[in-house]
Amino acid sequence: MNKLYVVGIGPGAYEKMTIEAANALKNSDVIIGYTVYVDLVKEHFSGKEFLTTPMKKEVDRCVMAFEEAMKGKTVSMICSGDAGVYGMSGLMYEIGVKYPEVELEIIPGVTAATGGAAVLGAPLIHDFCLISLSDLLTPWEKIEARLLNAAKADFVICLYNPSSKKRHDYLQKACDLMMQHQSPETVCGIVGNIGRDGEHMQVMTLKELRDTKVDMFTTVFIGNSQTMNIQGKMVTPRGYKNV
Amino acid sequence: MNKLYVVGIGPGAYEKMTIEAANALKNSDVIIGYTVYVDLVKEHFSGKEFLTTPMKKEVDRCVMAFEEAMKGKTVSMICSGDAGVYGMSGLMYEIGVKYPEVELEIIPGVTAATGGAAVLGAPLIHDFCLISLSDLLTPWEKIEARLLNAAKADFVICLYNPSSKKRHDYLQKACDLMMQHQSPETVCGIVGNIGRDGEHMQVMTLKELRDTKVDMFTTVFIGNSQTMNIQGKMVTPRGYKNV
């Protein structure tokens, strides 16, 4: 059977990839991905054939990967972070129905939530939600209901895609919703360019986060009622009981 | 400054560790962890000093790590999965306040949610929650409220610690709560021994999950209203709009 790996390469730096992911890329004839991610790995895997498609051409990219595999080549489709978190692995299974000869193998990686958490301290130690603020494929009402329910149940919340040119005020809207249930003093944090050049982090309150400008390379963390600022790090305790 | 790494070693197999995690262990004089995890890495890092403490002795383990670092040794404290997801990194920051001479560095890893998702297919493609069913440190009422709010907002849900000897009926209770808001036909999945010998997975409905026995090495996935069973794999689409 023709083998097609769907590989999460982690936040960006080569060292943040798993050994298994690096091995899959080494064993591949062709490496396919969004231009930016292919550029991140290129120098470490010389001699491979690299194919890219621009952003928003995800379906074309998946079809390309299956077609290359059908030629008998070993193919890796790469995603930043983990391929299964807002990544390509779902679409690959959906499109894969038409290519029964190709065997998919998903190789997990470090997603922005855990990669960013490691930079901020330990914000995700207890129950948490991942929510994307992008309403490209999801109605805003659904996103709003998730934000409200997550705040009501005192989850730590990690926001992906907190901003874009068209959605410049979405983080502000999200913080206003949070403050219906959480204190404005809730400990929050942002991390930009996780595992890449220019990585930066900042710990702040929910009230301050509301008025902070972030870009699309930023991951946002909103603490639960127990989250603390310990010497500039964002730390959530393991539970609510002292043991 | 004395360096202390807190390292997520991933689900278990050596290859599922990041390159950065393997480098940290190679550069350490001492590797500390819960006995089971130390046994998983031992053969790959010969010549190191290994220290272990049993389960539930987490505070002792953290103090041990700081004390070793204070002797001038480079120390790695290892956790399975990611050190920041129900792991030790939070406690390390809390205890670290007493050891200002020791610099902590958290090295992220593949947690059971993303590691298990890769085995099941692509269940976590869209917004999801992680909830631990262990009420050792968290009141059950809080867990119950999280389950209900997560189901109400149509999150995909990943359950950690779904069962133990004392909590043999907790998964059943959780499924009954889910079914207040989600269809009994919701697509679910379980993965056992992720990335270790005896790895197994099964895709089923929420109704079937309710009557399934799982152990403490199992991670449970409950889909959202859109999650599909595609040829035996659990797959959540990227959104609610067709683009």
Short mmCIF file of C-alpha atoms in Angstrom, two decimals, chain A:
data_model
loop_
_atom_site.label_atom_id
_atom_site.label_comp_id
_atom_site.label_asym_id
_atom_site.label_seq_id
_atom_site.Cartn_x
_atom_site.Cartn_y
_atom_site.Cartn_z
CA MET A 1 0.00 0.00 0.00
CA ASN A 2 1.17 3.52 -0.73
CA LYS A 3 2.08 5.39 2.45
CA LEU A 4 1.04 8.97 3.15
CA TYR A 5 2.18 10.57 6.39
CA VAL A 6 0.33 13.58 7.81
CA VAL A 7 2.97 15.14 10.03
CA GLY A 8 2.67 17.76 12.77
CA ILE A 9 6.06 19.51 12.74
CA GLY A 10 5.46 21.36 16.04
CA PRO A 11 5.71 25.12 16.61
CA GLY A 12 8.51 25.79 14.12
CA ALA A 13 12.04 25.11 15.36
CA TYR A 14 13.46 21.82 14.08
CA GLU A 15 14.22 20.63 17.64
CA LYS A 16 10.54 20.90 18.60
CA MET A 17 9.63 18.18 16.09
CA THR A 18 9.29 14.61 17.40
CA ILE A 19 11.91 12.02 16.44
CA GLU A 20 9.12 10.11 14.68
CA ALA A 21 8.18 13.19 12.62
CA ALA A 22 11.79 13.76 11.57
CA ASN A 23 12.08 10.08 10.58
CA ALA A 24 8.90 10.28 8.47
CA LEU A 25 10.28 13.29 6.59
CA LYS A 26 13.65 11.54 6.12
CA ASN A 27 11.87 8.50 4.66
CA SER A 28 9.69 10.53 2.30
CA ASP A 29 10.28 11.24 -1.38
CA VAL A 30 7.98 14.25 -1.42
CA ILE A 31 7.17 16.82 1.30
CA ILE A 32 4.01 18.88 0.74
CA GLY A 33 2.70 21.85 2.71
CA TYR A 34 1.78 25.48 2.99
CA THR A 35 4.74 27.55 1.74
CA VAL A 36 5.67 28.97 5.17
CA TYR A 37 5.92 25.52 6.81
CA VAL A 38 7.88 23.99 3.94
CA ASP A 39 10.40 26.85 4.30
CA LEU A 40 10.76 26.00 8.01
CA VAL A 41 11.87 22.40 7.37
CA LYS A 42 13.59 22.65 3.95
CA GLU A 43 17.17 23.09 5.16
CA HIS A 44 17.00 19.96 7.35
CA PHE A 45 15.79 17.59 4.62
CA SER A 46 17.92 18.17 1.53
CA GLY A 47 17.37 16.10 -1.59
CA LYS A 48 13.61 15.87 -1.14
CA GLU A 49 11.01 17.05 -3.62
CA PHE A 50 9.08 19.97 -2.07
CA LEU A 51 5.60 20.95 -3.23
CA THR A 52 3.62 23.90 -1.87
CA THR A 53 0.21 25.49 -2.25
CA PRO A 54 -0.85 28.87 -0.86
CA MET A 55 -3.12 29.40 2.18
CA LYS A 56 -6.83 28.59 1.74
CA LYS A 57 -5.98 26.00 -0.97
CA GLU A 58 -6.25 23.15 1.54
CA VAL A 59 -8.38 20.85 -0.61
CA ASP A 60 -5.98 21.22 -3.58
CA ARG A 61 -3.08 20.45 -1.25
CA CYS A 62 -4.72 17.25 0.02
CA VAL A 63 -5.57 16.04 -3.50
CA MET A 64 -1.96 16.78 -4.55
CA ALA A 65 -0.67 14.63 -1.68
CA PHE A 66 -2.89 11.66 -2.61
CA GLU A 67 -2.00 11.97 -6.30
CA GLU A 68 1.73 11.92 -5.49
CA ALA A 69 1.23 8.85 -3.27
CA MET A 70 -0.68 7.16 -6.14
CA LYS A 71 2.50 7.51 -8.25
CA GLY A 72 4.16 5.13 -5.77
CA LYS A 73 6.07 7.81 -3.87
CA THR A 74 6.27 8.04 -0.07
CA VAL A 75 4.69 11.38 0.78
CA SER A 76 4.58 13.59 3.88
CA MET A 77 1.96 16.30 4.19
CA ILE A 78 3.21 18.71 6.86
CA CYS A 79 1.24 20.98 9.19
CA SER A 80 2.51 23.37 11.86
CA GLY A 81 1.81 22.28 15.43
CA ASP A 82 -0.26 19.11 15.48
CA ALA A 83 -1.95 17.91 12.26
CA GLY A 84 -5.07 17.01 14.24
CA VAL A 85 -5.71 20.37 15.95
CA TYR A 86 -7.25 22.80 13.44
CA GLY A 87 -4.98 20.93 11.02
CA MET A 88 -5.23 18.88 7.84
CA SER A 89 -5.72 15.35 9.13
CA GLY A 90 -9.55 15.56 9.10
CA LEU A 91 -9.72 16.77 5.51
CA MET A 92 -7.21 14.06 4.55
CA TYR A 93 -9.57 11.35 5.86
CA GLU A 94 -12.53 12.97 4.10
CA ILE A 95 -10.71 13.13 0.74
CA GLY A 96 -9.00 9.77 1.37
CA VAL A 97 -12.29 7.92 0.82
CA LYS A 98 -11.58 8.32 -2.91
CA TYR A 99 -8.08 6.83 -2.57
CA PRO A 100 -8.50 3.43 -0.87
CA GLU A 101 -5.05 2.35 -2.12
CA VAL A 102 -3.34 4.97 0.04
CA GLU A 103 -2.72 4.30 3.74
CA LEU A 104 -2.76 7.38 5.97
CA GLU A 105 -0.59 7.62 9.08
CA ILE A 106 -1.00 10.63 11.36
CA ILE A 107 2.11 11.68 13.28
CA PRO A 108 1.24 13.93 16.23
CA GLY A 109 3.23 17.00 17.22
CA VAL A 110 3.39 19.79 19.80
CA THR A 111 0.44 22.14 19.19
CA ALA A 112 0.52 25.89 19.95
CA ALA A 113 -1.48 25.35 23.18
CA THR A 114 1.17 23.17 24.82
CA GLY A 115 4.11 24.86 23.07
CA GLY A 116 2.89 28.29 24.18
CA ALA A 117 2.04 27.04 27.68
CA ALA A 118 5.66 25.97 28.17
CA VAL A 119 6.79 29.53 27.38
CA LEU A 120 4.24 31.17 29.72
CA GLY A 121 4.80 28.80 32.65
CA ALA A 122 2.09 26.25 33.37
CA PRO A 123 -1.33 27.71 32.43
CA LEU A 124 -2.93 24.43 31.19
CA ILE A 125 -2.31 22.20 34.20
CA HIS A 126 -6.04 21.73 34.80
CA ASP A 127 -9.13 21.26 32.55
CA PHE A 128 -9.03 23.58 29.53
CA CYS A 129 -10.74 24.43 26.23
CA LEU A 130 -9.28 25.29 22.85
CA ILE A 131 -11.40 27.75 20.91
CA SER A 132 -10.62 29.29 17.53
CA LEU A 133 -11.93 32.85 17.05
CA SER A 134 -11.97 32.41 13.26
CA ASP A 135 -15.52 32.57 11.93
CA LEU A 136 -14.52 31.58 8.39
CA LEU A 137 -16.05 28.08 8.79
CA THR A 138 -17.97 28.47 12.07
CA PRO A 139 -20.84 30.88 12.79
CA TRP A 140 -19.91 33.57 15.35
CA GLU A 141 -22.97 32.63 17.49
CA LYS A 142 -21.45 29.16 17.99
CA ILE A 143 -18.09 30.65 19.00
CA GLU A 144 -19.85 33.04 21.40
CA ALA A 145 -21.79 30.19 23.05
CA ARG A 146 -18.55 28.26 23.53
CA LEU A 147 -16.77 31.24 25.10
CA LEU A 148 -19.68 31.82 27.51
CA ASN A 149 -20.07 28.17 28.51
CA ALA A 150 -16.32 27.76 28.97
CA ALA A 151 -16.15 30.87 31.20
CA LYS A 152 -19.20 29.77 33.18
CA ALA A 153 -17.63 26.37 33.92
CA ASP A 154 -14.30 27.98 34.97
CA PHE A 155 -12.19 26.28 32.29
CA VAL A 156 -8.77 27.65 31.39
CA ILE A 157 -9.22 28.83 27.79
CA CYS A 158 -6.68 28.86 24.99
CA LEU A 159 -7.61 30.95 21.94
CA TYR A 160 -6.29 30.12 18.45
CA ASN A 161 -6.59 32.62 15.56
CA PRO A 162 -7.34 35.49 17.96
CA SER A 163 -7.08 38.16 15.30
CA SER A 164 -6.78 38.93 11.62
CA LYS A 165 -7.16 42.00 9.43
CA LYS A 166 -10.89 41.44 9.04
CA ARG A 167 -11.38 40.37 12.67
CA HIS A 168 -9.34 43.02 14.49
CA ASP A 169 -11.84 43.41 17.38
CA TYR A 170 -12.64 39.72 18.00
CA LEU A 171 -10.31 39.33 20.98
CA GLN A 172 -11.90 42.39 22.59
CA LYS A 173 -15.37 40.89 22.02
CA ALA A 174 -14.21 37.56 23.49
CA CYS A 175 -12.79 39.25 26.61
CA ASP A 176 -16.03 41.17 27.15
CA LEU A 177 -17.94 37.86 27.03
CA MET A 178 -15.47 36.26 29.48
CA MET A 179 -15.95 39.11 31.94
CA GLN A 180 -19.64 38.25 32.23
CA HIS A 181 -18.49 35.25 34.30
CA GLN A 182 -14.81 35.76 35.20
CA SER A 183 -13.12 38.50 37.23
CA PRO A 184 -11.37 41.26 35.22
CA GLU A 185 -8.32 40.39 37.36
CA THR A 186 -8.17 36.80 35.97
CA VAL A 187 -4.56 36.00 35.05
CA CYS A 188 -4.01 35.82 31.27
CA GLY A 189 -1.06 35.46 28.94
CA ILE A 190 -0.08 35.81 25.30
CA VAL A 191 2.73 34.14 23.36
CA GLY A 192 3.87 35.19 19.90
CA ASN A 193 6.02 33.31 17.35
CA ILE A 194 6.21 30.19 19.56
CA GLY A 195 9.45 28.30 18.91
CA ARG A 196 10.51 30.70 16.16
CA ASP A 197 12.65 33.83 15.86
CA GLY A 198 11.08 36.69 17.78
CA GLU A 199 9.31 34.52 20.35
CA HIS A 200 7.83 36.74 23.04
CA MET A 201 5.42 36.37 25.97
CA GLN A 202 3.53 38.55 28.40
CA VAL A 203 1.42 37.82 31.49
CA MET A 204 -1.41 40.26 32.26
CA THR A 205 -4.97 40.51 33.61
CA LEU A 206 -8.13 39.82 31.59
CA LYS A 207 -8.94 43.54 31.75
CA GLU A 208 -5.53 44.35 30.23
CA LEU A 209 -5.85 41.59 27.62
CA ARG A 210 -9.07 43.20 26.41
CA ASP A 211 -7.10 46.25 25.29
CA THR A 212 -4.05 44.42 23.93
CA LYS A 213 -3.45 44.18 20.19
CA VAL A 214 -2.40 40.75 18.98
CA ASP A 215 -1.61 39.35 15.52
CA MET A 216 -2.40 36.03 13.85
CA PHE A 217 0.86 34.49 15.12
CA THR A 218 -0.22 34.96 18.74
CA THR A 219 -1.80 32.34 21.01
CA VAL A 220 -3.89 33.66 23.91
CA PHE A 221 -4.40 32.04 27.32
CA ILE A 222 -7.15 33.00 29.80
CA GLY A 223 -6.74 31.48 33.27
CA ASN A 224 -9.38 29.92 35.50
CA SER A 225 -10.36 31.39 38.90
CA GLN A 226 -7.31 29.72 40.54
CA THR A 227 -4.62 30.73 38.01
CA MET A 228 -1.75 32.73 39.54
CA ASN A 229 0.99 35.06 38.40
CA ILE A 230 4.11 33.56 40.04
CA GLN A 231 7.09 35.82 39.44
CA GLY A 232 5.90 36.72 35.96
CA LYS A 233 4.84 33.19 34.98
CA MET A 234 1.23 32.08 34.45
CA VAL A 235 0.55 29.05 36.65
CA THR A 236 -2.68 27.09 37.19
CA PRO A 237 -2.76 24.75 40.22
CA ARG A 238 -3.60 21.04 39.84
CA GLY A 239 -6.97 21.34 41.51
CA TYR A 240 -9.20 23.06 43.99
CA LYS A 241 -8.42 21.00 47.08
CA ASN A 242 -5.21 21.30 49.07
CA VAL A 243 -3.63 17.87 49.29
#
